[in-house]
Amino acid sequence: MTDCIDLICSNNTARLLEWLSEDSASRWETLTSTLRQLVTKRHDVSRFICENARLLGTGKVVSINKLFDDDCLNEVAAGLGSGAIYGAAQGCPLVSEEQSEIAGYRFDDFIQVLETACGKVESEVAFSAVVECLRHRRTEMDKLLLLLAKTIKRCDDRAVRITTAIGALSQVYNHSADLSPIVFFLRDMWSLDVQESHNVSKMTLISAALRLHTSILTGTTRFSECDSGIQVANLVCCWRSDLFSWTSQICIYNDRANTCQLDSTSLDDALCCFSLLTDERSVIPRVYSIPCLASMYIKVAHVLAFNIHYDAHSSIIILLETAIVMLKQSGAGIAYSVPLSAELIVALLGCCYKPSTAERLADILDFLIQTTEEDTRITLFGRVASSCNDDTSLSLCLGIFSRHVLYNNNDAQTRTISVLKRLCERVSSDVRRFPRTWSCLLSWLESLKTTVKCGSNASRLLLDLNKSLSVLVSQSGLEPRFVDNVQKFLNE
């Protein structure tokens, strides 16, 4: 017993391990019994428990690789593992995989002992101990999060502690069976009085909740609660307060690079807004007008459409069809309620490669385009056509706009033919890549022939286009089926 106390007080881990190795099971029982007895009485015992939390909490001894000549640097490397909380943990682990476990290890009430010890030592020491245990004693995450919250409340530098704790929690929350302790911890941290100038800790909490929600929605994290996704979304909604401002500020273009543990992306924002807009258990305020709600639905769909590496086709359709129904039922200022842009149309056309959703998306685009003014449609058509890069989206673009672009005057005809001429020059360099586009293009040009007045600007532009097509037929070595199509158009 005396030897055990001396080893604890000296905090010499190497000597302690030697002492344990002589009779592991018996001496481990002596060690834990001594810690239970003295933790409330002696500060040095409490400090020993906190500084050796990983050993006491897991019963495992990990040898540190000698990556550097400096022992201190080796300890830092071991503490970081394969990645810091500010970066993705990738590559080979820095800590040796050789772990030896103390024979007869058992410490069922370790968290209770640790909690007592944390109350006896400096808040910084206690914080490090709890975070270390959070990483390695994940089955008791609920108890550790309560202890972590209590410890952070003791700290003067709460903002830094919250950010660090969230980084650690983000690495292990998928090991928790229940969501409730995590939500309780996040809410508790949000309510703390934190003195900081840039709200870093608040933004860290929001980002963590957004990433948690995404992991639930995509199925990478599962909890016992059936409503876990909307629980987290509602939490973020309470923090964000104004859903309209939030959706307006979401960046459309998502950074697909590896983000660090403390960052969220526009996709995370969009998925959370999707849950809030479509789940009847959502706590969003019921104060928004129909046009305002419709614009939010369309903006979120726009962001999801640009993140095509995440399969959100069904979500996009739900959002847009709901927005259209709302606008039709309200009957108020549809043309001014739809925030339509060329980028949105291109994004939706890019989602039409799936036959199961292409028809519904085409119907949605039909409605959205017909809500715009006639003059705007030609401008939209030019921008969209120049941005489509594959045969599916480009042929759909031509098919949809050909039904809605009206050319009842010379100016409209000239602008339309100008767009078609540029498109023709573009696809003629690789006709085999754009077979459907080529057919749609010739069909539209053919219908224009009967409406163009002889001698007009549109007529001259169409004549130039005919000459270009004649040269293409004679020089490019097109496949017979394409030659026949062009020749038929030229001869009519």
Short mmCIF file of N, CA and C in Angstrom, two decimals, residues 22 24 33 112 144 165 179 186 196 223 228 279 289 291 316 318 347 352 369 375 390 404 432 436 452 455 461 473 479:
data_model
loop_
_atom_site.label_atom_id
_atom_site.label_comp_id
_atom_site.label_asym_id
_atom_site.label_seq_id
_atom_site.Cartn_x
_atom_site.Cartn_y
_atom_site.Cartn_z
N GLU A 22 4.61 -6.85 -11.99
CA GLU A 22 5.02 -7.96 -11.11
C GLU A 22 3.84 -8.82 -10.69
N SER A 24 0.01 -8.06 -11.90
CA SER A 24 -0.92 -7.06 -12.47
C SER A 24 -2.29 -7.05 -11.81
N SER A 33 -8.14 0.83 -5.54
CA SER A 33 -8.67 1.00 -4.19
C SER A 33 -8.04 2.21 -3.51
N GLN A 112 -16.79 8.24 -11.99
CA GLN A 112 -17.11 8.87 -10.71
C GLN A 112 -15.85 9.33 -9.99
N LEU A 144 -19.52 11.66 -19.46
CA LEU A 144 -18.36 12.50 -19.74
C LEU A 144 -18.76 13.88 -20.25
N ALA A 165 -13.39 21.39 -27.22
CA ALA A 165 -14.29 20.29 -26.86
C ALA A 165 -15.15 19.86 -28.05
N LEU A 179 -28.69 10.41 -28.87
CA LEU A 179 -28.43 11.78 -29.29
C LEU A 179 -28.62 12.77 -28.15
N LEU A 186 -24.55 20.58 -26.34
CA LEU A 186 -24.47 21.70 -27.29
C LEU A 186 -25.31 22.87 -26.81
N GLU A 196 -15.92 36.91 -25.95
CA GLU A 196 -15.08 36.86 -27.14
C GLU A 196 -15.60 37.85 -28.16
N PHE A 223 -28.62 7.13 -34.36
CA PHE A 223 -28.96 7.20 -32.94
C PHE A 223 -30.26 6.44 -32.69
N SER A 228 -34.03 12.02 -34.60
CA SER A 228 -32.74 12.65 -34.31
C SER A 228 -32.41 13.78 -35.29
N ASP A 279 -40.25 19.11 -42.77
CA ASP A 279 -40.68 18.26 -41.66
C ASP A 279 -41.74 18.99 -40.83
N SER A 289 -44.42 34.91 -45.68
CA SER A 289 -45.41 34.96 -46.76
C SER A 289 -45.14 33.83 -47.75
N PRO A 291 -44.69 33.94 -51.12
CA PRO A 291 -43.54 34.19 -52.00
C PRO A 291 -42.20 34.05 -51.28
N ILE A 316 -34.61 17.69 -54.04
CA ILE A 316 -34.76 18.84 -54.95
C ILE A 316 -36.18 18.88 -55.51
N ILE A 318 -38.94 17.51 -54.28
CA ILE A 318 -39.90 17.83 -53.22
C ILE A 318 -39.95 19.34 -52.98
N ALA A 347 -28.08 24.00 -63.11
CA ALA A 347 -27.95 23.01 -62.04
C ALA A 347 -29.04 21.95 -62.13
N CYS A 352 -30.71 15.93 -64.54
CA CYS A 352 -31.66 15.18 -65.38
C CYS A 352 -31.07 13.92 -66.01
N ILE A 369 -39.65 28.55 -66.19
CA ILE A 369 -39.28 29.39 -67.34
C ILE A 369 -40.47 30.20 -67.85
N ASP A 375 -38.82 38.69 -72.92
CA ASP A 375 -37.49 39.22 -73.25
C ASP A 375 -36.42 38.54 -72.41
N ASP A 390 -23.01 18.75 -71.55
CA ASP A 390 -23.24 17.38 -71.99
C ASP A 390 -24.50 17.31 -72.84
N HIS A 404 -40.87 27.92 -75.22
CA HIS A 404 -41.21 29.14 -74.48
C HIS A 404 -40.61 30.42 -75.06
N ARG A 432 -20.48 13.97 -82.69
CA ARG A 432 -20.76 12.64 -82.13
C ARG A 432 -21.03 12.69 -80.63
N ARG A 436 -28.20 14.15 -79.80
CA ARG A 436 -29.56 14.65 -79.53
C ARG A 436 -29.61 16.17 -79.64
N VAL A 452 -38.99 33.99 -90.41
CA VAL A 452 -38.03 35.07 -90.68
C VAL A 452 -38.39 35.79 -91.97
N GLY A 455 -34.58 39.64 -95.97
CA GLY A 455 -33.90 40.93 -95.91
C GLY A 455 -33.70 41.47 -94.51
N LEU A 461 -28.57 36.66 -90.70
CA LEU A 461 -27.88 35.81 -89.72
C LEU A 461 -28.13 34.33 -90.02
N VAL A 473 -20.59 20.33 -93.85
CA VAL A 473 -20.93 19.11 -94.58
C VAL A 473 -19.83 18.73 -95.56
N GLU A 479 -20.63 11.74 -89.96
CA GLU A 479 -21.29 10.47 -90.19
C GLU A 479 -22.48 10.68 -91.12
#
